[in-house]
Short mmCIF file of C-alpha atoms in Angstrom, two decimals:
data_model
loop_
_atom_site.label_atom_id
_atom_site.label_comp_id
_atom_site.label_asym_id
_atom_site.label_seq_id
_atom_site.Cartn_x
_atom_site.Cartn_y
_atom_site.Cartn_z
CA MET A 1 29.41 4.75 -46.47
CA SER A 2 32.47 4.49 -44.27
CA LEU A 3 33.18 1.84 -41.66
CA LEU A 4 32.20 4.28 -38.90
CA ASP A 5 28.79 4.85 -40.50
CA GLY A 6 28.30 1.11 -40.70
CA VAL A 7 29.20 0.53 -37.05
CA ALA A 8 26.96 3.43 -35.96
CA ALA A 9 24.07 2.08 -38.02
CA ALA A 10 24.58 -1.38 -36.52
CA PHE A 11 24.44 0.07 -32.99
CA MET A 12 21.30 2.07 -33.72
CA LEU A 13 19.56 -0.86 -35.40
CA ALA A 14 20.42 -3.09 -32.43
CA GLY A 15 19.05 -0.39 -30.11
CA ALA A 16 15.84 -0.14 -32.12
CA GLY A 17 15.54 -3.94 -31.93
CA PHE A 18 15.81 -3.88 -28.14
CA CYS A 19 13.23 -1.07 -27.89
CA LEU A 20 10.85 -3.07 -30.06
CA ALA A 21 11.40 -6.15 -27.89
CA GLY A 22 10.66 -4.05 -24.79
CA THR A 23 7.42 -2.77 -26.32
CA VAL A 24 6.33 -6.29 -27.25
CA GLY A 25 7.11 -7.26 -23.65
CA VAL A 26 4.89 -4.47 -22.27
CA LEU A 27 2.04 -5.62 -24.48
CA ARG A 28 2.45 -9.35 -23.93
CA PHE A 29 3.70 -9.89 -20.37
CA PRO A 30 1.11 -11.00 -17.82
CA ASP A 31 1.37 -8.57 -14.87
CA VAL A 32 2.55 -5.10 -13.94
CA TYR A 33 5.87 -6.29 -12.45
CA CYS A 34 6.91 -8.27 -15.52
CA ARG A 35 5.89 -5.40 -17.77
CA LEU A 36 7.93 -2.92 -15.74
CA HIS A 37 10.90 -5.25 -16.05
CA ALA A 38 10.54 -5.38 -19.84
CA LEU A 39 9.99 -1.65 -20.16
CA THR A 40 12.78 -0.31 -17.98
CA LYS A 41 15.53 -2.85 -18.54
CA VAL A 42 15.23 -3.48 -22.26
CA ASP A 43 14.40 0.11 -23.20
CA ASN A 44 17.38 1.44 -21.22
CA LEU A 45 19.69 -0.90 -23.10
CA GLY A 46 18.03 0.00 -26.41
CA LEU A 47 18.39 3.71 -25.72
CA GLY A 48 22.03 3.16 -24.68
CA LEU A 49 22.81 1.45 -27.97
CA VAL A 50 21.06 4.22 -29.94
CA VAL A 51 23.09 6.79 -27.96
CA VAL A 52 26.34 4.98 -28.79
CA GLY A 53 25.38 4.95 -32.48
CA LEU A 54 24.48 8.65 -32.44
CA ALA A 55 27.66 9.53 -30.50
CA LEU A 56 29.77 7.83 -33.19
CA GLN A 57 27.98 9.96 -35.80
CA SER A 58 28.02 13.24 -33.83
CA GLY A 59 31.64 14.07 -34.69
CA SER A 60 32.35 16.06 -31.52
CA TRP A 61 33.23 15.06 -27.97
CA ALA A 62 30.91 17.71 -26.49
CA THR A 63 27.85 16.37 -28.32
CA ALA A 64 28.77 12.79 -27.49
CA LEU A 65 29.08 13.71 -23.81
CA LYS A 66 25.69 15.43 -23.83
CA LEU A 67 24.13 12.34 -25.42
CA LEU A 68 25.70 10.20 -22.72
CA LEU A 69 24.30 12.53 -20.04
CA VAL A 70 20.82 12.19 -21.56
CA TRP A 71 21.17 8.43 -21.29
CA LEU A 72 22.35 8.62 -17.68
CA PHE A 73 19.41 10.82 -16.67
CA VAL A 74 16.96 8.47 -18.37
CA LEU A 75 18.61 5.57 -16.51
CA VAL A 76 18.21 7.29 -13.15
CA ALA A 77 14.64 8.41 -13.85
CA SER A 78 13.46 5.05 -15.15
CA ALA A 79 15.13 3.06 -12.37
CA PHE A 80 13.36 5.17 -9.74
CA THR A 81 9.97 5.31 -11.48
CA CYS A 82 10.10 1.54 -11.98
CA GLN A 83 10.61 1.02 -8.23
CA LEU A 84 7.93 3.59 -7.35
CA ILE A 85 5.31 2.10 -9.67
CA ALA A 86 6.09 -1.42 -8.47
CA ARG A 87 5.83 -0.32 -4.85
CA ALA A 88 2.54 1.48 -5.48
CA ALA A 89 1.18 -1.65 -7.17
CA LEU A 90 2.36 -3.83 -4.27
CA ARG A 91 0.74 -1.52 -1.69
CA ARG A 92 -2.55 -1.62 -3.57
CA GLY A 93 -2.42 -5.38 -3.44
CA THR A 94 -1.90 -6.09 -7.11
CA PRO A 95 -1.08 -9.79 -7.21
CA ALA A 96 2.05 -11.01 -8.97
CA TRP A 97 1.66 -13.48 -11.79
CA SER A 98 1.62 -16.99 -10.36
CA GLY A 99 3.06 -18.67 -13.45
CA ARG A 100 -0.11 -20.25 -14.72
CA ARG A 101 -1.39 -19.58 -18.19
CA GLU A 102 -4.35 -17.19 -18.33
CA SER A 103 -7.53 -18.91 -19.36
CA MET B 1 15.13 10.44 -47.45
CA MET B 2 15.34 9.97 -43.68
CA ASP B 3 14.02 13.50 -43.09
CA GLY B 4 11.09 12.83 -45.37
CA LEU B 5 10.34 9.60 -43.52
CA LEU B 6 10.39 11.40 -40.16
CA ASP B 7 8.19 14.23 -41.45
CA ALA B 8 5.72 11.77 -42.97
CA THR B 9 5.53 9.86 -39.67
CA LEU B 10 4.85 13.10 -37.79
CA ALA B 11 2.28 14.24 -40.36
CA ILE B 12 0.39 10.95 -40.01
CA CYS B 13 0.77 10.52 -36.23
CA LEU B 14 -0.27 14.04 -35.16
CA PRO B 15 -3.82 14.03 -36.61
CA LEU B 16 -4.19 10.37 -35.65
CA LEU B 17 -3.26 11.08 -32.02
CA ALA B 18 -5.50 14.16 -31.93
CA TRP B 19 -8.38 12.04 -33.18
CA LEU B 20 -7.63 9.31 -30.64
CA VAL B 21 -7.59 11.86 -27.79
CA LEU B 22 -11.09 12.99 -28.77
CA ARG B 23 -12.36 9.49 -29.47
CA THR B 24 -11.10 7.64 -26.41
CA GLU B 25 -13.83 6.92 -23.88
CA ALA B 26 -11.79 6.62 -20.68
CA LEU B 27 -10.33 9.87 -19.36
CA SER B 28 -7.09 8.24 -18.20
CA GLN B 29 -6.37 6.95 -21.71
CA ALA B 30 -7.18 10.37 -23.16
CA VAL B 31 -4.66 11.99 -20.79
CA VAL B 32 -1.89 9.56 -21.75
CA LEU B 33 -2.67 10.07 -25.44
CA PHE B 34 -2.64 13.83 -24.92
CA VAL B 35 0.87 13.63 -23.45
CA ALA B 36 1.96 11.56 -26.46
CA PHE B 37 0.37 14.14 -28.72
CA GLY B 38 2.33 16.87 -26.93
CA LEU B 39 5.62 15.01 -27.46
CA PHE B 40 4.91 14.56 -31.16
CA SER B 41 3.96 18.21 -31.62
CA ALA B 42 7.22 19.21 -29.87
CA LEU B 43 9.04 17.07 -32.45
CA GLY B 44 6.97 18.76 -35.16
CA TRP B 45 8.00 22.22 -34.00
CA ALA B 46 11.63 21.09 -33.92
CA ARG B 47 11.28 19.88 -37.53
CA LEU B 48 9.77 23.25 -38.49
CA ASP B 49 12.98 24.97 -37.27
CA ALA B 50 11.24 26.50 -34.27
CA PRO B 51 13.35 25.17 -31.34
CA ASP B 52 11.99 27.84 -28.97
CA ILE B 53 8.41 26.68 -29.41
CA ALA B 54 9.51 23.03 -29.34
CA LEU B 55 11.16 23.64 -25.94
CA VAL B 56 8.07 25.34 -24.52
CA GLU B 57 5.81 22.63 -25.93
CA ALA B 58 7.95 19.90 -24.38
CA ALA B 59 8.26 21.63 -20.99
CA VAL B 60 4.84 23.25 -20.57
CA GLY B 61 2.61 21.47 -23.08
CA THR B 62 3.73 17.97 -22.22
CA GLY B 63 5.58 17.92 -18.90
CA LEU B 64 3.63 20.33 -16.76
CA THR B 65 0.24 20.00 -18.48
CA GLY B 66 0.64 16.22 -18.25
CA ALA B 67 1.23 16.51 -14.50
CA LEU B 68 -1.76 18.85 -14.12
CA LEU B 69 -4.05 16.57 -16.14
CA MET B 70 -2.93 13.47 -14.22
CA HIS B 71 -3.54 15.35 -11.03
CA THR B 72 -7.01 16.47 -12.13
CA LEU B 73 -7.73 12.89 -13.11
CA SER B 74 -7.04 11.68 -9.56
CA TRP B 75 -9.75 14.07 -8.32
CA THR B 76 -12.41 12.93 -10.73
CA GLU B 77 -14.52 9.89 -10.13
CA GLU B 78 -15.71 8.75 -13.49
CA ASP B 79 -18.52 6.26 -14.02
CA SER B 80 -20.01 4.78 -17.16
CA SER B 81 -22.82 7.34 -17.39
CA ASP B 82 -20.20 10.09 -17.80
CA VAL B 83 -18.68 8.21 -20.70
CA ARG B 84 -22.09 7.83 -22.34
CA ALA B 85 -22.82 11.52 -21.85
CA ARG B 86 -19.53 12.39 -23.52
CA ALA B 87 -20.34 10.10 -26.41
CA ARG B 88 -23.59 12.02 -26.99
CA ARG B 89 -21.70 15.29 -27.17
CA ARG B 90 -19.33 13.95 -29.79
CA PRO B 91 -21.18 15.22 -32.91
CA TRP B 92 -20.91 18.75 -31.52
CA ALA B 93 -17.23 18.29 -30.76
CA LEU B 94 -16.70 17.10 -34.32
CA LEU B 95 -18.63 20.06 -35.74
CA CYS B 96 -16.63 22.54 -33.64
CA THR B 97 -13.35 20.89 -34.68
CA VAL B 98 -14.29 21.07 -38.36
CA ALA B 99 -15.30 24.72 -37.99
CA LEU B 100 -12.05 25.59 -36.20
CA THR B 101 -9.97 23.73 -38.79
CA ALA B 102 -11.78 25.57 -41.61
CA LEU B 103 -11.18 28.90 -39.86
CA LEU B 104 -7.46 28.18 -39.40
CA GLY B 105 -7.14 26.98 -42.99
CA TRP B 106 -8.83 30.16 -44.20
CA ALA B 107 -6.47 32.26 -42.07
CA VAL B 108 -3.43 30.51 -43.58
CA LEU B 109 -4.77 30.93 -47.14
CA ALA B 110 -5.51 34.60 -46.48
CA LEU B 111 -1.82 35.31 -45.72
CA PRO B 112 0.02 37.15 -48.48
CA VAL B 113 1.90 34.61 -50.59
CA ASP B 114 5.34 36.18 -50.80
CA SER B 115 5.44 37.85 -47.40
CA GLN B 116 8.75 37.53 -45.58
CA GLY B 117 7.13 38.44 -42.29
CA LEU B 118 9.05 40.49 -39.74
CA GLY B 119 12.27 38.48 -40.14
CA PRO B 120 14.28 40.96 -42.22
CA LEU B 121 13.13 43.93 -40.09
CA ILE B 122 14.29 42.23 -36.91
CA ALA B 123 17.56 41.09 -38.45
CA ALA B 124 18.27 44.70 -39.46
CA ARG B 125 17.80 46.01 -35.91
CA GLN B 126 19.22 42.97 -34.08
CA GLU B 127 22.32 44.87 -32.95
CA ASP B 128 20.24 47.49 -31.11
CA SER B 129 18.48 44.89 -28.99
CA GLY B 130 21.47 43.90 -26.83
CA VAL B 131 20.96 40.16 -27.42
CA GLU B 132 21.91 37.87 -30.27
CA HIS B 133 18.80 35.72 -30.45
CA PRO B 134 15.91 37.16 -32.52
CA VAL B 135 13.16 35.57 -30.39
CA THR B 136 14.55 37.04 -27.16
CA ALA B 137 15.05 40.40 -28.94
CA VAL B 138 11.37 40.48 -29.93
CA LEU B 139 10.01 39.25 -26.58
CA LEU B 140 12.07 41.41 -24.24
CA ASN B 141 12.95 44.44 -26.34
CA PHE B 142 10.99 45.16 -29.52
CA ARG B 143 7.70 43.92 -28.09
CA GLY B 144 8.54 44.11 -24.37
CA TYR B 145 5.13 45.67 -23.75
CA ASP B 146 3.39 42.42 -24.77
CA THR B 147 5.55 40.34 -22.46
CA LEU B 148 4.95 42.73 -19.55
CA LEU B 149 1.20 42.40 -19.97
CA GLU B 150 1.53 38.63 -20.37
CA ILE B 151 3.16 38.36 -16.97
CA ALA B 152 0.29 40.34 -15.46
CA VAL B 153 -2.15 37.87 -17.07
CA LEU B 154 -0.17 34.97 -15.56
CA LEU B 155 -0.42 36.56 -12.10
CA VAL B 156 -4.20 36.84 -12.50
CA ALA B 157 -4.29 33.19 -13.61
CA ALA B 158 -2.40 32.15 -10.46
CA LEU B 159 -4.91 34.09 -8.33
CA GLY B 160 -7.74 32.38 -10.20
CA ALA B 161 -6.25 28.94 -9.66
CA ARG B 162 -5.95 29.60 -5.93
CA ALA B 163 -9.50 31.01 -5.77
CA VAL B 164 -10.87 27.79 -7.28
CA ASN B 165 -8.84 25.60 -4.98
CA PRO B 166 -7.59 27.42 -1.88
CA ARG B 167 -6.55 24.17 -0.20
CA SER B 168 -2.84 23.84 0.42
CA GLU B 169 -0.73 21.25 2.14
CA ARG B 170 2.32 21.21 4.33
CA PRO B 171 5.15 18.80 3.62
CA ASP B 172 4.43 15.36 5.02
CA LYS B 173 6.96 14.40 7.72
CA GLU B 174 6.39 10.67 7.34
CA ALA B 175 6.68 10.58 3.54
CA MET B 176 9.76 12.80 3.74
CA GLU B 177 11.77 9.97 5.25
CA ASP B 178 11.10 7.71 2.27
CA PRO B 179 14.59 6.75 1.00
CA LEU B 180 13.50 6.08 -2.58
CA THR B 181 11.91 9.42 -3.43
CA GLY B 182 14.48 11.19 -1.25
CA GLU B 183 17.38 9.86 -3.28
CA LEU B 184 15.62 10.68 -6.57
CA PHE B 185 15.00 14.21 -5.34
CA ARG B 186 18.62 14.67 -4.25
CA MET B 187 19.91 13.46 -7.62
CA MET B 188 17.50 15.39 -9.84
CA THR B 189 17.40 18.77 -8.08
CA PRO B 190 20.94 19.98 -8.93
CA ALA B 191 20.48 18.86 -12.54
CA LEU B 192 17.14 20.70 -12.80
CA LEU B 193 18.61 23.89 -11.33
CA LEU B 194 21.56 23.69 -13.71
CA VAL B 195 19.30 23.20 -16.74
CA ALA B 196 17.03 26.08 -15.70
CA GLY B 197 20.02 28.39 -15.17
CA TYR B 198 21.49 27.34 -18.49
CA LEU B 199 18.22 28.08 -20.29
CA VAL B 200 18.07 31.63 -18.89
CA TRP B 201 21.68 32.25 -19.84
CA VAL B 202 21.38 30.74 -23.32
CA GLY B 203 18.30 32.89 -24.15
CA ASP B 204 20.79 35.64 -25.05
CA HIS B 205 22.04 33.82 -28.14
CA GLY B 206 19.94 30.71 -28.67
CA PRO B 207 16.64 29.00 -27.95
CA GLY B 208 15.85 29.38 -24.26
CA GLY B 209 14.66 32.06 -21.88
CA ALA B 210 12.48 32.76 -18.89
CA PHE B 211 9.46 30.69 -19.89
CA GLN B 212 11.36 27.51 -20.65
CA ALA B 213 13.51 27.86 -17.52
CA GLY B 214 10.44 28.64 -15.39
CA ALA B 215 8.64 25.57 -16.71
CA ILE B 216 11.64 23.36 -15.88
CA LEU B 217 11.80 24.79 -12.35
CA ALA B 218 8.06 24.31 -11.92
CA GLY B 219 8.47 20.70 -13.08
CA GLY B 220 11.08 20.23 -10.34
CA GLY B 221 8.63 21.84 -7.92
CA VAL B 222 5.92 19.37 -8.88
CA VAL B 223 8.35 16.52 -8.18
CA ALA B 224 9.16 18.14 -4.84
CA ILE B 225 5.46 18.34 -3.94
CA LEU B 226 4.77 14.78 -5.09
CA THR B 227 7.71 13.41 -3.09
CA ALA B 228 6.54 15.42 -0.07
CA ARG B 229 9.75 17.50 0.07
CA MET B 230 7.74 20.66 -0.25
CA GLY B 231 4.23 21.73 0.69
CA THR B 232 2.03 23.35 -1.94
CA PRO B 233 2.66 27.10 -2.22
CA ARG B 234 0.28 29.13 -0.05
CA MET B 235 -0.98 32.53 -1.03
CA SER B 236 -0.84 33.47 2.66
CA SER B 237 2.93 33.10 2.75
CA ALA B 238 4.87 36.33 2.25
CA ARG B 239 7.71 34.47 0.53
CA VAL B 240 5.34 33.02 -2.06
CA ARG B 241 3.84 36.45 -2.72
CA TRP B 242 7.24 38.02 -3.18
CA ALA B 243 8.35 35.20 -5.49
CA LEU B 244 5.22 35.79 -7.58
CA LEU B 245 5.91 39.52 -7.72
CA THR B 246 9.68 39.40 -8.40
CA GLY B 247 9.34 39.21 -12.18
CA PRO B 248 6.58 41.78 -12.73
CA LEU B 249 8.15 44.27 -10.27
CA MET B 250 11.60 43.97 -11.81
CA PHE B 251 10.12 44.31 -15.30
CA ILE B 252 8.08 47.39 -14.32
CA LEU B 253 11.13 48.93 -12.63
CA VAL B 254 13.23 48.47 -15.77
CA ALA B 255 10.35 49.67 -17.94
CA VAL B 256 9.70 52.85 -15.93
CA ALA B 257 13.33 53.79 -15.21
CA PRO B 258 13.91 55.51 -18.60
CA LEU B 259 10.99 57.90 -17.89
CA VAL B 260 13.05 59.54 -15.12
CA SER B 261 15.84 60.54 -17.49
CA GLY B 262 13.43 61.72 -20.17
CA GLY B 263 13.24 58.53 -22.21
CA ARG B 264 10.20 56.52 -23.17
CA LEU B 265 8.54 53.57 -21.45
CA LEU B 266 10.48 50.31 -21.93
CA GLU B 267 13.35 52.07 -23.70
CA TYR B 268 16.57 50.28 -22.70
CA PRO B 269 19.80 52.25 -22.82
CA PRO B 270 21.64 50.52 -25.74
CA LYS B 271 24.81 49.95 -23.68
CA HIS B 272 23.12 48.02 -20.90
CA ALA B 273 20.27 46.44 -22.88
CA GLY B 274 21.80 42.95 -22.74
CA THR B 275 22.39 43.06 -18.98
CA LEU B 276 18.96 44.50 -18.25
CA ILE B 277 17.27 41.83 -20.38
CA PHE B 278 19.17 39.13 -18.50
CA VAL B 279 18.15 40.57 -15.11
CA VAL B 280 14.50 40.81 -16.19
CA GLU B 281 14.58 37.27 -17.57
CA ALA B 282 16.11 35.87 -14.39
CA ALA B 283 13.44 37.60 -12.29
CA LEU B 284 10.69 36.45 -14.65
CA THR B 285 11.92 32.87 -14.33
CA VAL B 286 11.23 32.92 -10.59
CA SER B 287 7.72 34.33 -11.08
CA ILE B 288 6.79 32.02 -13.95
CA ALA B 289 7.95 28.96 -12.01
CA MET B 290 5.89 30.12 -9.02
CA VAL B 291 2.79 30.86 -11.13
CA LEU B 292 2.96 27.43 -12.79
CA LEU B 293 3.39 25.80 -9.38
CA MET B 294 0.28 27.58 -8.09
CA PHE B 295 -1.68 25.60 -10.68
CA PHE B 296 -0.60 22.36 -9.03
CA PRO B 297 -2.54 22.21 -5.79
CA GLY B 298 -0.99 19.18 -4.16
CA THR B 299 -1.63 15.49 -3.98
CA ARG B 300 -5.01 13.85 -4.26
CA PRO B 301 -7.62 14.58 -1.60
CA PRO B 302 -8.08 11.98 1.16
CA ARG B 303 -11.56 10.88 0.07
CA ALA B 304 -10.28 9.47 -3.23
CA LEU B 305 -7.50 7.41 -1.64
CA PRO B 306 -7.72 3.71 -2.45
CA GLU B 307 -8.35 1.42 0.49
CA GLU B 308 -5.17 -0.03 1.86
CA LYS B 309 -5.19 -3.80 1.83
CA PRO B 310 -4.03 -5.34 5.11
#
């Protein structure tokens, strides 16, 4: 295993860790707004790290660029869907978490 | 090792997800699980070295079907008695599933053991087809007749969808000024068009083609309808009718043309086969996108709208 493989593996493992953290956040956070925050922010970073790891392994600039494009499109899509879902929830009167522990 | 791990995950997750889709009591959960099932089966096809089917599964099976199911869901008003009624039907569903699985298993076991299929035959005649990708060669040249009839079936399906739900909507002026969806639409549309064009072009020598490109375009169309940039397609509009007919008419024209010079139906002149296939595929893309869009009859009806809180 070369140094490059090691660095790539480290990136991908870090990315997987962030994705796992995001999923735990979706399951554990109290309301829709917090969950959206966990899902879109942490998962985007996780995916970005995975993409960096894969790009290091891909061995060609063209493939690396395509991977980067995939990440950019996911960023755009998730940023917009996050806002849209939050707005829909707000319009339907979903209350935001007030900070108290659920009984 | 890693491949084995991925395959094992797929092999465990696919039946599990299928079972969950059937088992889940709430329709909305079932729809979400079905979309997840579609994504996993697309991965499965990719692992089986069938990128063409994986592409179609991802675009049609997951993307568009997911949108259609979600949309249908917003029209249904489910109460607990429905869920109980479904639970009573479950033994029958299980019995049917077992019977279907047994039938499929029998079909697989009945296949000749050492058969190589049509692969070698197609590889031997690949050069005559005018394209470099075996799947496109089969669909548009060797078995062009099947594809021609398929398109006719799709047209009938579009008519059926419109007969069931003739309602159509015009774009909503107020929603059109929404900056959020407007920006999303402006950013995604060029990318969608580029991907669809690329898929038609790449069908010549790799996985791609009219169906995949059409599904991508239709997906963009669904986004356009949902963000109120576009009304739902109306059968009464001449433009919609022509878009629906572009593919079939072009295909029939190309199919019949050889008859004039004494050839046979669907016989491409070898020199121009590649070009003709590309033209037919491009025309089919328009029709397929339109047909798939006809299945998506707009946003939810007014009666099901949630009450706005002041």
